[in-house]
Coordinates of C-alpha atoms in Angstrom, one line a residue:
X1216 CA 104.5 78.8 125.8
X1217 CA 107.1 81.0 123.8
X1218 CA 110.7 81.6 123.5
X1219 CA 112.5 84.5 124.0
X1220 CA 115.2 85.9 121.3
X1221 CA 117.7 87.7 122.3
X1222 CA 119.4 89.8 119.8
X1223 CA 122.8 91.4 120.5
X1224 CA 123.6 95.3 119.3
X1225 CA 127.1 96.5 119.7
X1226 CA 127.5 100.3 120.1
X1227 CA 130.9 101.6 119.7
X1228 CA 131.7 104.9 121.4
X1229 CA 135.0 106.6 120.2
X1230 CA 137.9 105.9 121.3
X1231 CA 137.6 102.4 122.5
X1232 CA 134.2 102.4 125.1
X1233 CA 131.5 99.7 124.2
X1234 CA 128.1 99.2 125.3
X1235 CA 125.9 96.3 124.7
X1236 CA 122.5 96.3 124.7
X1237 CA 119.3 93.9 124.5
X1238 CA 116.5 93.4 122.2
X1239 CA 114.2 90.8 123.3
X1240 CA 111.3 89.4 121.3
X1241 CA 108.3 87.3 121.4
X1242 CA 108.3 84.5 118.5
X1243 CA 105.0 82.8 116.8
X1244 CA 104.3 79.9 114.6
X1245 CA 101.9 79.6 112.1
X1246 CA 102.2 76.4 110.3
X1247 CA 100.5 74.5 107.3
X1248 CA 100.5 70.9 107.3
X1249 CA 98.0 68.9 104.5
X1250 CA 97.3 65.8 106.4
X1251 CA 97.3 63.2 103.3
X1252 CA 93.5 61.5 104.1
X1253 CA 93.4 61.5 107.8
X1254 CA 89.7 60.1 107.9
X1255 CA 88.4 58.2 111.1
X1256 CA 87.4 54.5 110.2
X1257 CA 83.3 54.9 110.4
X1258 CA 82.4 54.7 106.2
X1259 CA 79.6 57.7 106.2
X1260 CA 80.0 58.2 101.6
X1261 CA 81.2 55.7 98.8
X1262 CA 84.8 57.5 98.8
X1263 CA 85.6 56.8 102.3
X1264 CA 83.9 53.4 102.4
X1265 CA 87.2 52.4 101.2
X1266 CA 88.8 54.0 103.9
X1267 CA 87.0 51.5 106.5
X1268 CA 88.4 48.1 108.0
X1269 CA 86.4 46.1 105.8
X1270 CA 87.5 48.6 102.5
X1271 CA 90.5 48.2 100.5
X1272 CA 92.6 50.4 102.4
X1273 CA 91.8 48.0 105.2
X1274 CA 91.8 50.9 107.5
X1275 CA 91.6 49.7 110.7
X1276 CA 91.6 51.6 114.3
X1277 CA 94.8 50.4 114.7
X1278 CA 96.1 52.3 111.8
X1279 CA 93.8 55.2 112.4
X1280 CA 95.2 55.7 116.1
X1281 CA 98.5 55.3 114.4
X1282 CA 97.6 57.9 111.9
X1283 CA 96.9 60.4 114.1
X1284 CA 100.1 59.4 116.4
X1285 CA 102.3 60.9 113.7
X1286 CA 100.3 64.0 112.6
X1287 CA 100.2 65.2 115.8
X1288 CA 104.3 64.4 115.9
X1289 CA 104.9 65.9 113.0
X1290 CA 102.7 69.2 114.3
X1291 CA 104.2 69.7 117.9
X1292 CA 108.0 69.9 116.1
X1293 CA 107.2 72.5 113.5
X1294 CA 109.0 75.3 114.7
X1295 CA 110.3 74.0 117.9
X1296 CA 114.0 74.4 116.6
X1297 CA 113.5 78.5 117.5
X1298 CA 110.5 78.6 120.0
X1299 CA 111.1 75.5 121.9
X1300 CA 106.8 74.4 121.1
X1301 CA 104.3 73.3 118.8
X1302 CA 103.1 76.4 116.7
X1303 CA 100.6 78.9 117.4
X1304 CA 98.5 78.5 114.1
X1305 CA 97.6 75.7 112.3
X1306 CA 96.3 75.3 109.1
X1307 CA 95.6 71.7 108.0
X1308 CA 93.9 70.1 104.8
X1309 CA 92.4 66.5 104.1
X1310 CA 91.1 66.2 107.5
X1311 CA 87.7 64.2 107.1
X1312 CA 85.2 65.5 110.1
X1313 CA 85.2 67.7 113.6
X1314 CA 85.7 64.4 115.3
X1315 CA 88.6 63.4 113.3
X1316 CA 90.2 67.5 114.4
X1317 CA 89.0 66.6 118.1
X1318 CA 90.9 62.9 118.2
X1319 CA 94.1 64.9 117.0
X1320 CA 94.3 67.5 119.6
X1321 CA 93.7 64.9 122.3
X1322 CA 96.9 63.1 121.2
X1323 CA 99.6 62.8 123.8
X1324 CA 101.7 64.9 121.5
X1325 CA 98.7 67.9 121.2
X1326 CA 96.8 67.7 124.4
X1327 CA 99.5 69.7 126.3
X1328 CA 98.8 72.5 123.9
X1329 CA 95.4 72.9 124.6
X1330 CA 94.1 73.3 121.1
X1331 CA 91.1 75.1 120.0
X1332 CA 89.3 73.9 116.4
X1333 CA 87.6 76.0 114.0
X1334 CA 86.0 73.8 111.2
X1335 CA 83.2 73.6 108.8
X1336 CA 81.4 70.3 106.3
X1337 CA 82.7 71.5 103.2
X1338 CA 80.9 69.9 100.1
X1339 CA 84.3 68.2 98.9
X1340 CA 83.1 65.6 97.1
X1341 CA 85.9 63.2 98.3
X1342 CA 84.5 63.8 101.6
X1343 CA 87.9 66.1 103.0
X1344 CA 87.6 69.3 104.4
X1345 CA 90.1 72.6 105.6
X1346 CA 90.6 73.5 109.3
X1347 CA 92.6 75.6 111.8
X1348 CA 93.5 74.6 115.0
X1349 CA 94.9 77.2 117.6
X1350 CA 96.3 78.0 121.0
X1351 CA 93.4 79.0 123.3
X1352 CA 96.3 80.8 125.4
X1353 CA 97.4 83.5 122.9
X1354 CA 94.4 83.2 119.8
X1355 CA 91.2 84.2 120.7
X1356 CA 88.5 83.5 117.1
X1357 CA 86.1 86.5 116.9
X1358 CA 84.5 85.3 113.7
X1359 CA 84.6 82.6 111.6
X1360 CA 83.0 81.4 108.1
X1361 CA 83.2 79.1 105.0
X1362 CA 83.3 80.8 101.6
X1363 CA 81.9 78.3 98.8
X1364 CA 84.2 77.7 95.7
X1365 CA 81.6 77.2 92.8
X1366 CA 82.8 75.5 89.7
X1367 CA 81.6 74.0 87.0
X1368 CA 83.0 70.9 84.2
X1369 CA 82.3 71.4 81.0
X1370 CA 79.2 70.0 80.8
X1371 CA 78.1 72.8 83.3
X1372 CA 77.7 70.2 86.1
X1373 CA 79.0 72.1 89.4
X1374 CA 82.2 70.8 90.8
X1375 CA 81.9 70.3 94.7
X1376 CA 85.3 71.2 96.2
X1377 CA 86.7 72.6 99.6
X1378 CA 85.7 75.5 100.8
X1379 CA 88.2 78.6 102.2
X1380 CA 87.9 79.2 105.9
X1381 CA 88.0 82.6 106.7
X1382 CA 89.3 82.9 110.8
X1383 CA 89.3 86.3 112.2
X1384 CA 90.8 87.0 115.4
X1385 CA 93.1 88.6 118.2
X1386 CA 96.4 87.2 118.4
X1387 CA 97.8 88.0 122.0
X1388 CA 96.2 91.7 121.2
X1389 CA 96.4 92.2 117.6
X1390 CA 94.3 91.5 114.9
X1391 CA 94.9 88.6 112.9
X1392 CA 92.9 87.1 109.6
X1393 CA 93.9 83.6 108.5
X1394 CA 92.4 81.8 105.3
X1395 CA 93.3 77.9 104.7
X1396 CA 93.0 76.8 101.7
X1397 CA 93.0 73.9 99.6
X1398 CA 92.5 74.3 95.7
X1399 CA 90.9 71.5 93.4
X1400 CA 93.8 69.4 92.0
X1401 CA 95.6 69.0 89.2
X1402 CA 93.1 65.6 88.1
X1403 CA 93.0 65.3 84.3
X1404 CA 96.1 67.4 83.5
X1405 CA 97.6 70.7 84.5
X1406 CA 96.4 72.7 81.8
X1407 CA 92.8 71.4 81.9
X1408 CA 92.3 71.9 85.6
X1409 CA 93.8 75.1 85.5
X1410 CA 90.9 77.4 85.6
X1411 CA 89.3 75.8 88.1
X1412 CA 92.9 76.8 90.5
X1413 CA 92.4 80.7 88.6
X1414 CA 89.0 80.4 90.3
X1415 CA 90.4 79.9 93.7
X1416 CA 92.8 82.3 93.5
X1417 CA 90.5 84.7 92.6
X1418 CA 87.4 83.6 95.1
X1419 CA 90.9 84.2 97.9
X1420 CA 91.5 87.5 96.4
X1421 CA 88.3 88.5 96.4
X1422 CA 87.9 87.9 100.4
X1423 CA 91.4 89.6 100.7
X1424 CA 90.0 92.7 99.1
X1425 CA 87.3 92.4 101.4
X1426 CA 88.8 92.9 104.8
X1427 CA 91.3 95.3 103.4
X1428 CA 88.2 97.8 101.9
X1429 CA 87.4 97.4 105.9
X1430 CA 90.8 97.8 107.5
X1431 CA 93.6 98.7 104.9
X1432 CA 96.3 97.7 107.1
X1433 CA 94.7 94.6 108.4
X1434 CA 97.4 91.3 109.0
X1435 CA 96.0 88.5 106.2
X1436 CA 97.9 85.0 106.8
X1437 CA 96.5 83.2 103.9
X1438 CA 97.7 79.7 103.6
X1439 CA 96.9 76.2 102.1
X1440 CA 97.5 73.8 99.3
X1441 CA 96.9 75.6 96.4
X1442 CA 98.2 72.5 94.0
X1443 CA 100.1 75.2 91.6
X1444 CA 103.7 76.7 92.3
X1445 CA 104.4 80.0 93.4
X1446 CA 104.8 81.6 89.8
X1447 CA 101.7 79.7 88.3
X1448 CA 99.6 82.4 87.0
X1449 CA 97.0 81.5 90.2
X1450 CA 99.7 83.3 92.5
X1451 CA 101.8 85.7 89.6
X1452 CA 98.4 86.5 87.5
X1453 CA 95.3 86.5 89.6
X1454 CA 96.6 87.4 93.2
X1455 CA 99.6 89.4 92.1
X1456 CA 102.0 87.9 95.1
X1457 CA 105.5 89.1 94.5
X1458 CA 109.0 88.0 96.3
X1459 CA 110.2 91.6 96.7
X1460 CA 109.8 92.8 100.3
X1461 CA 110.0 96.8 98.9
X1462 CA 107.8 99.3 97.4
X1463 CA 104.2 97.9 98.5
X1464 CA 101.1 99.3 99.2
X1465 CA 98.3 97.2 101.7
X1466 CA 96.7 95.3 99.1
X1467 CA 100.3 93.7 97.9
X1468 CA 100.7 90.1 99.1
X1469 CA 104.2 89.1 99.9
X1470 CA 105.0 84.8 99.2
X1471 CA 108.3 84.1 101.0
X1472 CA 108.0 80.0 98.9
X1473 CA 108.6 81.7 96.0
X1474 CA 112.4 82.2 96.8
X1475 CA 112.1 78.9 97.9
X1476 CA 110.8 77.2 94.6
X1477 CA 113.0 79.1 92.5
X1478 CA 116.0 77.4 94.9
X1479 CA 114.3 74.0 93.9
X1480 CA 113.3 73.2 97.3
X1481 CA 109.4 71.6 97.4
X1482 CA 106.6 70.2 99.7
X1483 CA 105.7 67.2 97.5
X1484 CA 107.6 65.2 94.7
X1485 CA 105.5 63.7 91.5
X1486 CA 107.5 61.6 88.4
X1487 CA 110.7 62.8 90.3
X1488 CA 110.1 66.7 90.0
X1489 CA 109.4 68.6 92.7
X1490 CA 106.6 71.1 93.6
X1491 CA 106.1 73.8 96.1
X1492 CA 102.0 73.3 96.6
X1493 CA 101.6 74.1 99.9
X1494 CA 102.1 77.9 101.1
X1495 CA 101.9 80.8 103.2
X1496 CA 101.5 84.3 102.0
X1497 CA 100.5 87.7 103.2
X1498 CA 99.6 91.3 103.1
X1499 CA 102.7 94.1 103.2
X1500 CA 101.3 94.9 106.7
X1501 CA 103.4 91.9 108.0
X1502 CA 106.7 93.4 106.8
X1503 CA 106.9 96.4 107.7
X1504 CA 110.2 97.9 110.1
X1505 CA 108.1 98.7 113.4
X1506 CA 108.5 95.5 115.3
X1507 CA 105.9 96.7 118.1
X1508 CA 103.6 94.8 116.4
X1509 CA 103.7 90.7 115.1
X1510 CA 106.4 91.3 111.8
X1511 CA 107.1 88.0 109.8
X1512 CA 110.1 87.2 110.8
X1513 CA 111.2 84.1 108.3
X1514 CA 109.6 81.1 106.7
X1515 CA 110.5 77.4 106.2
X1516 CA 109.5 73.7 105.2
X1517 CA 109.8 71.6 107.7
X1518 CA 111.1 68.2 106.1
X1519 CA 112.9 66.7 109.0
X1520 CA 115.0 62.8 108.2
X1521 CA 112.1 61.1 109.7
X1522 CA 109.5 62.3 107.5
X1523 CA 111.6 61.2 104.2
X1524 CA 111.3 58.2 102.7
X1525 CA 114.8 56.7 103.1
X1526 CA 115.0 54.0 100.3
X1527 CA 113.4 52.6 97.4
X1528 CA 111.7 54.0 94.0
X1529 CA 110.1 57.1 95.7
X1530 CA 114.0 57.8 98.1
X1531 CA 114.0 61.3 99.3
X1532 CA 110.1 61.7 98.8
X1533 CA 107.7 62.8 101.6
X1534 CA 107.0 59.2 103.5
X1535 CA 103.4 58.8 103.0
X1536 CA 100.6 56.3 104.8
X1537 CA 100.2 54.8 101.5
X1538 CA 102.3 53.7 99.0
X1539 CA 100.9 52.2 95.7
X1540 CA 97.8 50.9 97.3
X1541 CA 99.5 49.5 100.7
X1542 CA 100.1 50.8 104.0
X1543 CA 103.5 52.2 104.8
X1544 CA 103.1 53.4 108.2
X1545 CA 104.1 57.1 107.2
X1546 CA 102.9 60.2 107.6
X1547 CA 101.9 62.3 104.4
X1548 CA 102.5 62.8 100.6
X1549 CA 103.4 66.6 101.4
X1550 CA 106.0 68.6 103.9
X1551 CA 104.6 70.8 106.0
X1552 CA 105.2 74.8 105.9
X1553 CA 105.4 77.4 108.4
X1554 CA 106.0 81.1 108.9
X1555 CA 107.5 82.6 112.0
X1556 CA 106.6 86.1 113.7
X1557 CA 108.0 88.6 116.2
X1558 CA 107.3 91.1 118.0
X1559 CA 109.4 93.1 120.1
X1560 CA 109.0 93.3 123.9
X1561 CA 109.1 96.7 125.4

């Protein structure tokens, strides 16, 4: 279910003899996607209540079946343009239940793809939790758990937000660790909520550190919507990520959408400026020459034509399922983002 690139090196031998040789590798996606409120349309809490037929969202089967119609489309493309299929890994946010992750993977677009679902009830209290889906042929999970992000208002009342899955796992036969993410939002102002995003960061460094005082050189995909840029102090302060690809030791975290902010190029667009929430970043193990081993190759947001609004107020803006209150038949408020690896084949 891959691709093969071929790479062409030309030696030249003096005084005009040439010789062409082949380097092939084997090419992975790992893709983020947050999923704008994809909740089934049984009311189980007062949030989603509205998310029901009878609710104001007037969320009907119709629309759910829809729904989940144009995730799973917008899923199997993300880095097809290179691989030729759906990616390997995929992190996804503001999914509502395991049944809601199940009805996605059985989608005519998904089912082919045989996807395998690692997901936990996260306390959230609009009812949304984080998830990875995989490809049972080349990711096999050997562990997985949910690390609790406690926060608290000022009133010391505790905050109930997602939790960060923590996937371990052999990818074809390598390690892999992947964390998805989804930090609390920017509700109430930037500057106010802002601690509660430091908190995050540093509850994701903390189970970075962890594996790493286990196995220093271990591959850490961490990935999410973190609702902050990638020079916020949450990345810059807290987790330290840099842009530089040179002179880093294990613990050094590498963000490839940092080059992409500072290019202006975002996931999600608010009072016509645009942001770069949803990322991928990882440990220096990833990057380093020795391509007998998954490298990361190149990253990207995938923002084909068909998932931009085309006219209107909110032109050139992700092409949500709702628009001010009513239903636009779209598919989320955010881009998705992916990463690709290699590996060379012997």
């Amino acid at each position: 279910m891959f691709k093969i690139i071929l790479f062409f090196v030309v030696f030249v031998l003096f005084p005009v003899r040439k010789i062409q040789a082949q380097t092939r590798y084997t090419v992975k996606t790992v893709a983020f996607y947050n999923t704008e409120n994809l909740f089934d349309t049984i009311p189980d809490s007062e949030w989603d209540a509205e998310r029901s037929p009878e609710g104001s969202y007037r969320w009907t089967s119709e629309r759910y079946r829809d729904k989940l119609s144009r995730v799973a489309h917008v899923i199997s493309g993300i880095g097809a343009d290179i691989t030729g299929t759906a990616p390997d890994i995929v992190g996804l946010a503001e999914v509502e239940n395991g049944n809601v992750l199940h009805d996605l993977v059985s989608t005519d677009n998904l089912a082919p793809y045989h996807y395998g679902i690692v997901h936990f009830d996260s306390p959230d209290r609009r009812g949304i939790d984080v998830a990875l889906l995989y490809k049972k042929d080349c990711f096999t999970p050997l562990s997985s758990r949910n690390v609790p992000l406690e926060i608290y208002d000022e009133e010391s009342s505790r905050i109930y937000t997602r939790d960060q899955l923590l996937v371990s796992g052999i990818l074809d036969d390598e390690p892999v660790y992947f964390i998805v993410n989804h930090w609390p939002s920017r509700y109430g102002g930037e500057r106010k909520s802002r601690p509660n995003r430091m908190a995050a960061a540093a509850l994701n460094k903390k189970i970075i550190d962890s594996v790493i005082a286990l196995t220093p050189d271990a591959k850490i995909i961490s990935m999410g919507d973190l609702n902050d840029d990638p020079t916020d102090p949450s990345l810059k302060k807290v987790l330290k990520t840099r842009k530089e690809r040179r002179g880093r030791d294990e613990s050094t975290l590498y963000n490839p959408m940092e080059e992409m902010a500072e290019k202006g190029l975002g996931t999600l667009a608010h009072r016509d400026q645009w942001h770069l929430f949803d990322q991928i970043f990882f440990t220096s193990s990833l990057l380093k020459k020795d391509k007998s081993s998954y490298r990361y190759w190149k990253a990207g947001i995938y923002n084909k034509h068909f998932l931009i609004t085309p006219s209107g107020p909110y032109r050139g803006y992700p092409l949500r399922s709702y628009t001010n209150g009513n239903y636009s038949g779209g598919y989320s408020d955010h881009f998705p983002v992916y990463i690709y690896l290699v590996k060379q084949i012997p």
